[in-house]
Amino acid sequence: MNPDDDLNPMPTEGEQLPPPGELRKPDDDKLAEQWAGKIKAGRKHWEVLNKRIAHNRKVVAGFNWKQDPATQQFVDPRANLLFSTVQATLPNIYARNPDVSVTGTHKNRDLRLFTETLETVLSKQTRAAKLKRRAKMSVISSLVSYFGIVKVTYQRDIHQDPVIVERINDTQDNLVEVEAAIQRLEDPEQANEIELRRQQLEQTLKGLQEESEVVSAEGLAIDRVLPENLIIDPSVLEFYDYETADWLAHVIPMRRGAAQGLYQVDLSRATAYKVQDNSAGPATSGDSIPFGQAGEALASKGSEDEQICIIEIWDRQTQRIYTIADGCKFFVREPYSVDRVGQRWYPFFILPYSVLDGQFVAPCLVDLTEKLQEEHNDTRDKFAAHRKLNMPGWVASSDVDTKTIKRHADALLGEITLIDTAGRPLTQVIQPKQPIPIQPIDYDTGPIRTDWEMVTGLQDAARSTVVQPKTATEANIMQQSLSGRTAEFRDKVEDWLQEIYEYAAQVLLLEVEEKTVAGYMGPHKVESVLDPMTGMPVDQITERAYEWPQLEREQIFGMVEVDIVAGTTGAPDKAQSQELWIKVMPAIQPLVTQIMQLAAQGIDYAPLEALLRETLKRFDDRIDAEQFLPARQPQAMPPAAPEMPPGAAPGVPTDPNAIPAANDPLATLPPGQIPGAPAQAPAIPNL
């Protein structure tokens, strides 16, 4: 490719972009100013929650950034129970991508090939978008920061799509860097650095000429959004009402130079934000910043490396997307609409740890256990201090020679130490120090553990290092504790994932082209047959590898249903799976045998099929009954009767010279006998 081509983004809806090297300087816009006021009010509304989120992260991390990292004081809590609880909960909630089941809603159509195709495309696209990594981080975020949020979009064009943080690697980002480099090169205020800018531009162009990346990649993109970087309309009262909120705003931290290269707008008035470093406190994200902390930037003031915030506003009322820069009162790109979205308009999916009626925020894991961890560590710290007071020592009389007492303390093994006792018994001169009595009940953490188990549902057997239970009692405790603790939260995670998969399936049906599907599923099976008209061999599809119809939005939304197989997101338990299969196989094997026998005889086996499905459902609803059922063969139609010429009687050969068949009943009729008529009575002789 020629890196000098296509440097300018495509204008959206009549937008006139300046030539390379020049930045637009638009005037203030009343609508943009109104949205800036709404964003400011929204930040004020969620300010307290965002401060609490930052506190929760600091508590779970347990780092004291004001201390020397080489000292023990750098890690604040003696026992970080919160972090260990989060880590113990995660693999039981989300350890792998769930099993997806796509079913067709049109019962009068055979959609099996289409549903299998959609399942494959959906699995490959979500895996390529790193759903597992995003989902695991979202689960941690919901445990610590109340909510886990992902944004699902489709990447096609960097200038046409909504803002995508985790973009697929392609040259579009490099082209934006080229545009930004050209702007810096032609900026008269940076004339003293022109040689450095020219070298940067040359290196960027050389990287493009290598073509190490594809020109324009497309596919499903899943971004994780920090809770403080999603501003929700303050009028939303309860949690699940966010799906019908009037507007949502996504705050995207971005370098000033990168934003100017992407939108070709002068953003010198945009508010600069400081990136939190470890010396000031725990960072909320490695590549993000809390949007409420405007102030001194780490980069030089006004430089292209300063951090600013691009705010993408999704307005459900007008079905439009507005993009502004924080601190500016104009749109950095013209408002636009996204046509190819799912049935649900918002691409943001929020996972809560818990919900309450009448309020948006409910307690998270940190809120439930922070005081208990503090009490536990306080008890353990005091117990350790008490033990230090009881360190072994000696008590000596003040009138004893200190030199001999010191030698007594430093005496070697077997050495005889001489002490001048002035005629008094040695026990009156020096003796071991009496320890301060310890009351075990004063330092017992049992009640604290009980409270911890009550608020988290985590039992001792589940928190221990035992991975495989050794006794039936231990296995039962582990199963009951995990079920009670994770059942409700796992149900929320599965509902959240189902919404994501359903939305992703709808977007993929609208966006993915058939050639991409063919790359996933392989080519159709083709055989050469003779054309009856021309007699020439032609290729004909004998077996289709995939089915990918081109349908309208309304048809796609109502055509398929996407379900998450319950219980498939947690870590697999091989021992439990083997035990379950040992119980299931003897129960279903006779049913499968009977079904196959009835199918071979052409007898309806619907009752046995229903019994098999119900049996598997009672054991484990994750087992698919379809894989045990024989393939349904189409019923053979009886051969059609041959056409008869007009006027011909049934069974009478049209050829008079034809010889009647041996089993033809008409061949045995007497001459003149009409088929089907009563036989003539024999003649009576004259007497």
PDB file of N, CA and C in Angstrom, residues 469-537:
ATOM      1  N   PRO A 469     -11.663 -32.901  47.441  1.00  0.00           N
ATOM      2  CA  PRO A 469     -12.089 -33.320  48.780  1.00  0.00           C
ATOM      3  C   PRO A 469     -11.671 -34.754  49.065  1.00  0.00           C
ATOM      4  N   LYS A 470     -11.274 -34.988  50.310  1.00  0.00           N
ATOM      5  CA  LYS A 470     -10.824 -36.316  50.710  1.00  0.00           C
ATOM      6  C   LYS A 470     -11.913 -37.115  51.394  1.00  0.00           C
ATOM      7  N   THR A 471     -12.920 -36.472  51.927  1.00  0.00           N
ATOM      8  CA  THR A 471     -14.005 -37.166  52.607  1.00  0.00           C
ATOM      9  C   THR A 471     -15.329 -36.716  52.015  1.00  0.00           C
ATOM     10  N   ALA A 472     -16.355 -37.528  52.253  1.00  0.00           N
ATOM     11  CA  ALA A 472     -17.686 -37.189  51.747  1.00  0.00           C
ATOM     12  C   ALA A 472     -18.224 -35.939  52.432  1.00  0.00           C
ATOM     13  N   THR A 473     -17.919 -35.805  53.730  1.00  0.00           N
ATOM     14  CA  THR A 473     -18.386 -34.619  54.453  1.00  0.00           C
ATOM     15  C   THR A 473     -17.747 -33.357  53.896  1.00  0.00           C
ATOM     16  N   GLU A 474     -16.441 -33.426  53.634  1.00  0.00           N
ATOM     17  CA  GLU A 474     -15.751 -32.265  53.084  1.00  0.00           C
ATOM     18  C   GLU A 474     -16.274 -31.912  51.698  1.00  0.00           C
ATOM     19  N   ALA A 475     -16.535 -32.924  50.884  1.00  0.00           N
ATOM     20  CA  ALA A 475     -17.076 -32.666  49.549  1.00  0.00           C
ATOM     21  C   ALA A 475     -18.460 -32.048  49.627  1.00  0.00           C
ATOM     22  N   ASN A 476     -19.273 -32.530  50.570  1.00  0.00           N
ATOM     23  CA  ASN A 476     -20.616 -31.977  50.717  1.00  0.00           C
ATOM     24  C   ASN A 476     -20.572 -30.522  51.174  1.00  0.00           C
ATOM     25  N   ILE A 477     -19.656 -30.218  52.107  1.00  0.00           N
ATOM     26  CA  ILE A 477     -19.524 -28.840  52.579  1.00  0.00           C
ATOM     27  C   ILE A 477     -19.078 -27.933  51.437  1.00  0.00           C
ATOM     28  N   MET A 478     -18.112 -28.397  50.644  1.00  0.00           N
ATOM     29  CA  MET A 478     -17.637 -27.584  49.535  1.00  0.00           C
ATOM     30  C   MET A 478     -18.747 -27.312  48.535  1.00  0.00           C
ATOM     31  N   GLN A 479     -19.504 -28.373  48.205  1.00  0.00           N
ATOM     32  CA  GLN A 479     -20.558 -28.204  47.221  1.00  0.00           C
ATOM     33  C   GLN A 479     -21.642 -27.265  47.722  1.00  0.00           C
ATOM     34  N   GLN A 480     -22.065 -27.445  48.983  1.00  0.00           N
ATOM     35  CA  GLN A 480     -23.131 -26.604  49.529  1.00  0.00           C
ATOM     36  C   GLN A 480     -22.681 -25.156  49.671  1.00  0.00           C
ATOM     37  N   SER A 481     -21.430 -24.954  50.124  1.00  0.00           N
ATOM     38  CA  SER A 481     -20.964 -23.582  50.319  1.00  0.00           C
ATOM     39  C   SER A 481     -20.815 -22.860  48.988  1.00  0.00           C
ATOM     40  N   LEU A 482     -20.250 -23.561  47.998  1.00  0.00           N
ATOM     41  CA  LEU A 482     -20.097 -22.934  46.697  1.00  0.00           C
ATOM     42  C   LEU A 482     -21.443 -22.655  46.052  1.00  0.00           C
ATOM     43  N   SER A 483     -22.388 -23.589  46.208  1.00  0.00           N
ATOM     44  CA  SER A 483     -23.703 -23.380  45.611  1.00  0.00           C
ATOM     45  C   SER A 483     -24.408 -22.202  46.262  1.00  0.00           C
ATOM     46  N   GLY A 484     -24.370 -22.145  47.610  1.00  0.00           N
ATOM     47  CA  GLY A 484     -25.053 -21.056  48.282  1.00  0.00           C
ATOM     48  C   GLY A 484     -24.422 -19.709  48.040  1.00  0.00           C
ATOM     49  N   ARG A 485     -23.097 -19.687  47.875  1.00  0.00           N
ATOM     50  CA  ARG A 485     -22.397 -18.415  47.729  1.00  0.00           C
ATOM     51  C   ARG A 485     -22.436 -17.899  46.300  1.00  0.00           C
ATOM     52  N   THR A 486     -22.371 -18.806  45.357  1.00  0.00           N
ATOM     53  CA  THR A 486     -22.214 -18.375  43.974  1.00  0.00           C
ATOM     54  C   THR A 486     -23.471 -18.492  43.136  1.00  0.00           C
ATOM     55  N   ALA A 487     -24.516 -19.125  43.656  1.00  0.00           N
ATOM     56  CA  ALA A 487     -25.689 -19.394  42.815  1.00  0.00           C
ATOM     57  C   ALA A 487     -26.305 -18.108  42.287  1.00  0.00           C
ATOM     58  N   GLU A 488     -26.577 -17.153  43.168  1.00  0.00           N
ATOM     59  CA  GLU A 488     -27.249 -15.931  42.741  1.00  0.00           C
ATOM     60  C   GLU A 488     -26.341 -15.074  41.864  1.00  0.00           C
ATOM     61  N   PHE A 489     -25.090 -14.931  42.277  1.00  0.00           N
ATOM     62  CA  PHE A 489     -24.180 -14.106  41.483  1.00  0.00           C
ATOM     63  C   PHE A 489     -23.892 -14.759  40.133  1.00  0.00           C
ATOM     64  N   ARG A 490     -23.740 -16.067  40.120  1.00  0.00           N
ATOM     65  CA  ARG A 490     -23.511 -16.754  38.847  1.00  0.00           C
ATOM     66  C   ARG A 490     -24.717 -16.604  37.929  1.00  0.00           C
ATOM     67  N   ASP A 491     -25.909 -16.617  38.500  1.00  0.00           N
ATOM     68  CA  ASP A 491     -27.104 -16.412  37.693  1.00  0.00           C
ATOM     69  C   ASP A 491     -27.086 -15.030  37.044  1.00  0.00           C
ATOM     70  N   LYS A 492     -26.646 -14.012  37.800  1.00  0.00           N
ATOM     71  CA  LYS A 492     -26.524 -12.673  37.210  1.00  0.00           C
ATOM     72  C   LYS A 492     -25.500 -12.672  36.075  1.00  0.00           C
ATOM     73  N   VAL A 493     -24.363 -13.356  36.293  1.00  0.00           N
ATOM     74  CA  VAL A 493     -23.329 -13.395  35.262  1.00  0.00           C
ATOM     75  C   VAL A 493     -23.850 -14.080  34.004  1.00  0.00           C
ATOM     76  N   GLU A 494     -24.592 -15.161  34.158  1.00  0.00           N
ATOM     77  CA  GLU A 494     -25.114 -15.874  32.994  1.00  0.00           C
ATOM     78  C   GLU A 494     -26.160 -15.043  32.258  1.00  0.00           C
ATOM     79  N   ASP A 495     -27.009 -14.337  32.987  1.00  0.00           N
ATOM     80  CA  ASP A 495     -27.961 -13.437  32.317  1.00  0.00           C
ATOM     81  C   ASP A 495     -27.228 -12.325  31.572  1.00  0.00           C
ATOM     82  N   TRP A 496     -26.191 -11.809  32.196  1.00  0.00           N
ATOM     83  CA  TRP A 496     -25.384 -10.750  31.571  1.00  0.00           C
ATOM     84  C   TRP A 496     -24.703 -11.259  30.303  1.00  0.00           C
ATOM     85  N   LEU A 497     -24.144 -12.455  30.367  1.00  0.00           N
ATOM     86  CA  LEU A 497     -23.495 -13.035  29.190  1.00  0.00           C
ATOM     87  C   LEU A 497     -24.499 -13.349  28.086  1.00  0.00           C
ATOM     88  N   GLN A 498     -25.682 -13.802  28.476  1.00  0.00           N
ATOM     89  CA  GLN A 498     -26.691 -14.109  27.466  1.00  0.00           C
ATOM     90  C   GLN A 498     -27.101 -12.855  26.702  1.00  0.00           C
ATOM     91  N   GLU A 499     -27.235 -11.737  27.402  1.00  0.00           N
ATOM     92  CA  GLU A 499     -27.550 -10.480  26.723  1.00  0.00           C
ATOM     93  C   GLU A 499     -26.421 -10.086  25.772  1.00  0.00           C
ATOM     94  N   ILE A 500     -25.172 -10.294  26.205  1.00  0.00           N
ATOM     95  CA  ILE A 500     -24.035  -9.955  25.349  1.00  0.00           C
ATOM     96  C   ILE A 500     -24.029 -10.828  24.102  1.00  0.00           C
ATOM     97  N   TYR A 501     -24.206 -12.134  24.277  1.00  0.00           N
ATOM     98  CA  TYR A 501     -24.177 -13.044  23.136  1.00  0.00           C
ATOM     99  C   TYR A 501     -25.354 -12.784  22.188  1.00  0.00           C
ATOM    100  N   GLU A 502     -26.509 -12.508  22.727  1.00  0.00           N
ATOM    101  CA  GLU A 502     -27.649 -12.237  21.868  1.00  0.00           C
ATOM    102  C   GLU A 502     -27.435 -10.967  21.060  1.00  0.00           C
ATOM    103  N   TYR A 503     -26.922  -9.933  21.703  1.00  0.00           N
ATOM    104  CA  TYR A 503     -26.634  -8.682  20.992  1.00  0.00           C
ATOM    105  C   TYR A 503     -25.537  -8.906  19.949  1.00  0.00           C
ATOM    106  N   ALA A 504     -24.490  -9.641  20.322  1.00  0.00           N
ATOM    107  CA  ALA A 504     -23.398  -9.905  19.378  1.00  0.00           C
ATOM    108  C   ALA A 504     -23.881 -10.707  18.181  1.00  0.00           C
ATOM    109  N   ALA A 505     -24.765 -11.677  18.405  1.00  0.00           N
ATOM    110  CA  ALA A 505     -25.299 -12.464  17.288  1.00  0.00           C
ATOM    111  C   ALA A 505     -26.087 -11.583  16.326  1.00  0.00           C
ATOM    112  N   GLN A 506     -26.873 -10.688  16.862  1.00  0.00           N
ATOM    113  CA  GLN A 506     -27.643  -9.791  15.996  1.00  0.00           C
ATOM    114  C   GLN A 506     -26.729  -8.876  15.192  1.00  0.00           C
ATOM    115  N   VAL A 507     -25.693  -8.342  15.833  1.00  0.00           N
ATOM    116  CA  VAL A 507     -24.761  -7.461  15.123  1.00  0.00           C
ATOM    117  C   VAL A 507     -24.004  -8.239  14.047  1.00  0.00           C
ATOM    118  N   LEU A 508     -23.594  -9.455  14.362  1.00  0.00           N
ATOM    119  CA  LEU A 508     -22.850 -10.252  13.382  1.00  0.00           C
ATOM    120  C   LEU A 508     -23.715 -10.611  12.185  1.00  0.00           C
ATOM    121  N   LEU A 509     -24.978 -10.913  12.404  1.00  0.00           N
ATOM    122  CA  LEU A 509     -25.872 -11.212  11.285  1.00  0.00           C
ATOM    123  C   LEU A 509     -26.047 -10.002  10.376  1.00  0.00           C
ATOM    124  N   LEU A 510     -25.933  -8.821  10.944  1.00  0.00           N
ATOM    125  CA  LEU A 510     -26.072  -7.609  10.146  1.00  0.00           C
ATOM    126  C   LEU A 510     -24.774  -7.204   9.464  1.00  0.00           C
ATOM    127  N   GLU A 511     -23.635  -7.532  10.070  1.00  0.00           N
ATOM    128  CA  GLU A 511     -22.365  -7.006   9.604  1.00  0.00           C
ATOM    129  C   GLU A 511     -21.519  -8.006   8.815  1.00  0.00           C
ATOM    130  N   VAL A 512     -21.488  -9.254   9.246  1.00  0.00           N
ATOM    131  CA  VAL A 512     -20.550 -10.219   8.665  1.00  0.00           C
ATOM    132  C   VAL A 512     -21.020 -10.629   7.272  1.00  0.00           C
ATOM    133  N   GLU A 513     -20.077 -10.658   6.345  1.00  0.00           N
ATOM    134  CA  GLU A 513     -20.382 -11.060   4.983  1.00  0.00           C
ATOM    135  C   GLU A 513     -20.179 -12.562   4.814  1.00  0.00           C
ATOM    136  N   GLU A 514     -20.753 -13.082   3.734  1.00  0.00           N
ATOM    137  CA  GLU A 514     -20.750 -14.534   3.529  1.00  0.00           C
ATOM    138  C   GLU A 514     -19.341 -15.071   3.308  1.00  0.00           C
ATOM    139  N   LYS A 515     -18.458 -14.281   2.699  1.00  0.00           N
ATOM    140  CA  LYS A 515     -17.106 -14.773   2.466  1.00  0.00           C
ATOM    141  C   LYS A 515     -16.355 -14.985   3.780  1.00  0.00           C
ATOM    142  N   THR A 516     -16.659 -14.175   4.788  1.00  0.00           N
ATOM    143  CA  THR A 516     -16.049 -14.386   6.104  1.00  0.00           C
ATOM    144  C   THR A 516     -16.560 -15.671   6.735  1.00  0.00           C
ATOM    145  N   VAL A 517     -17.857 -15.921   6.593  1.00  0.00           N
ATOM    146  CA  VAL A 517     -18.431 -17.156   7.128  1.00  0.00           C
ATOM    147  C   VAL A 517     -17.826 -18.366   6.437  1.00  0.00           C
ATOM    148  N   ALA A 518     -17.603 -18.267   5.131  1.00  0.00           N
ATOM    149  CA  ALA A 518     -16.999 -19.382   4.400  1.00  0.00           C
ATOM    150  C   ALA A 518     -15.595 -19.681   4.918  1.00  0.00           C
ATOM    151  N   GLY A 519     -14.873 -18.650   5.348  1.00  0.00           N
ATOM    152  CA  GLY A 519     -13.558 -18.885   5.922  1.00  0.00           C
ATOM    153  C   GLY A 519     -13.620 -19.625   7.239  1.00  0.00           C
ATOM    154  N   TYR A 520     -14.702 -19.454   7.990  1.00  0.00           N
ATOM    155  CA  TYR A 520     -14.877 -20.174   9.251  1.00  0.00           C
ATOM    156  C   TYR A 520     -15.359 -21.610   9.040  1.00  0.00           C
ATOM    157  N   MET A 521     -16.315 -21.803   8.129  1.00  0.00           N
ATOM    158  CA  MET A 521     -17.002 -23.090   7.990  1.00  0.00           C
ATOM    159  C   MET A 521     -16.425 -23.971   6.893  1.00  0.00           C
ATOM    160  N   GLY A 522     -15.651 -23.404   5.976  1.00  0.00           N
ATOM    161  CA  GLY A 522     -15.134 -24.184   4.870  1.00  0.00           C
ATOM    162  C   GLY A 522     -16.072 -24.149   3.675  1.00  0.00           C
ATOM    163  N   PRO A 523     -15.603 -24.634   2.512  1.00  0.00           N
ATOM    164  CA  PRO A 523     -16.421 -24.578   1.301  1.00  0.00           C
ATOM    165  C   PRO A 523     -17.516 -25.643   1.305  1.00  0.00           C
ATOM    166  N   HIS A 524     -18.510 -25.415   0.457  1.00  0.00           N
ATOM    167  CA  HIS A 524     -19.565 -26.406   0.265  1.00  0.00           C
ATOM    168  C   HIS A 524     -19.000 -27.621  -0.469  1.00  0.00           C
ATOM    169  N   LYS A 525     -19.683 -28.753  -0.317  1.00  0.00           N
ATOM    170  CA  LYS A 525     -19.310 -29.959  -1.048  1.00  0.00           C
ATOM    171  C   LYS A 525     -19.925 -29.885  -2.442  1.00  0.00           C
ATOM    172  N   VAL A 526     -19.068 -29.938  -3.453  1.00  0.00           N
ATOM    173  CA  VAL A 526     -19.499 -29.756  -4.838  1.00  0.00           C
ATOM    174  C   VAL A 526     -19.145 -31.005  -5.635  1.00  0.00           C
ATOM    175  N   GLU A 527     -20.072 -31.460  -6.464  1.00  0.00           N
ATOM    176  CA  GLU A 527     -19.850 -32.576  -7.363  1.00  0.00           C
ATOM    177  C   GLU A 527     -20.202 -32.161  -8.780  1.00  0.00           C
ATOM    178  N   SER A 528     -19.551 -32.806  -9.728  1.00  0.00           N
ATOM    179  CA  SER A 528     -19.783 -32.504 -11.142  1.00  0.00           C
ATOM    180  C   SER A 528     -20.886 -33.410 -11.671  1.00  0.00           C
ATOM    181  N   VAL A 529     -21.916 -32.798 -12.257  1.00  0.00           N
ATOM    182  CA  VAL A 529     -23.046 -33.538 -12.834  1.00  0.00           C
ATOM    183  C   VAL A 529     -23.266 -33.031 -14.255  1.00  0.00           C
ATOM    184  N   LEU A 530     -24.006 -33.829 -15.035  1.00  0.00           N
ATOM    185  CA  LEU A 530     -24.298 -33.467 -16.414  1.00  0.00           C
ATOM    186  C   LEU A 530     -25.557 -32.619 -16.480  1.00  0.00           C
ATOM    187  N   ASP A 531     -25.462 -31.527 -17.196  1.00  0.00           N
ATOM    188  CA  ASP A 531     -26.610 -30.663 -17.406  1.00  0.00           C
ATOM    189  C   ASP A 531     -27.567 -31.342 -18.373  1.00  0.00           C
ATOM    190  N   PRO A 532     -28.834 -31.609 -17.967  1.00  0.00           N
ATOM    191  CA  PRO A 532     -29.759 -32.307 -18.884  1.00  0.00           C
ATOM    192  C   PRO A 532     -30.064 -31.518 -20.145  1.00  0.00           C
ATOM    193  N   MET A 533     -29.866 -30.226 -20.122  1.00  0.00           N
ATOM    194  CA  MET A 533     -30.174 -29.422 -21.299  1.00  0.00           C
ATOM    195  C   MET A 533     -29.030 -29.433 -22.302  1.00  0.00           C
ATOM    196  N   THR A 534     -27.808 -29.253 -21.780  1.00  0.00           N
ATOM    197  CA  THR A 534     -26.665 -29.150 -22.688  1.00  0.00           C
ATOM    198  C   THR A 534     -25.826 -30.418 -22.741  1.00  0.00           C
ATOM    199  N   GLY A 535     -25.964 -31.269 -21.708  1.00  0.00           N
ATOM    200  CA  GLY A 535     -25.137 -32.460 -21.668  1.00  0.00           C
ATOM    201  C   GLY A 535     -23.724 -32.211 -21.228  1.00  0.00           C
ATOM    202  N   MET A 536     -23.430 -30.991 -20.795  1.00  0.00           N
ATOM    203  CA  MET A 536     -22.088 -30.634 -20.350  1.00  0.00           C
ATOM    204  C   MET A 536     -21.984 -30.789 -18.829  1.00  0.00           C
ATOM    205  N   PRO A 537     -20.803 -31.159 -18.324  1.00  0.00           N
ATOM    206  CA  PRO A 537     -20.649 -31.280 -16.868  1.00  0.00           C
ATOM    207  C   PRO A 537     -20.648 -29.904 -16.198  1.00  0.00           C
TER     208      PRO A 537
END
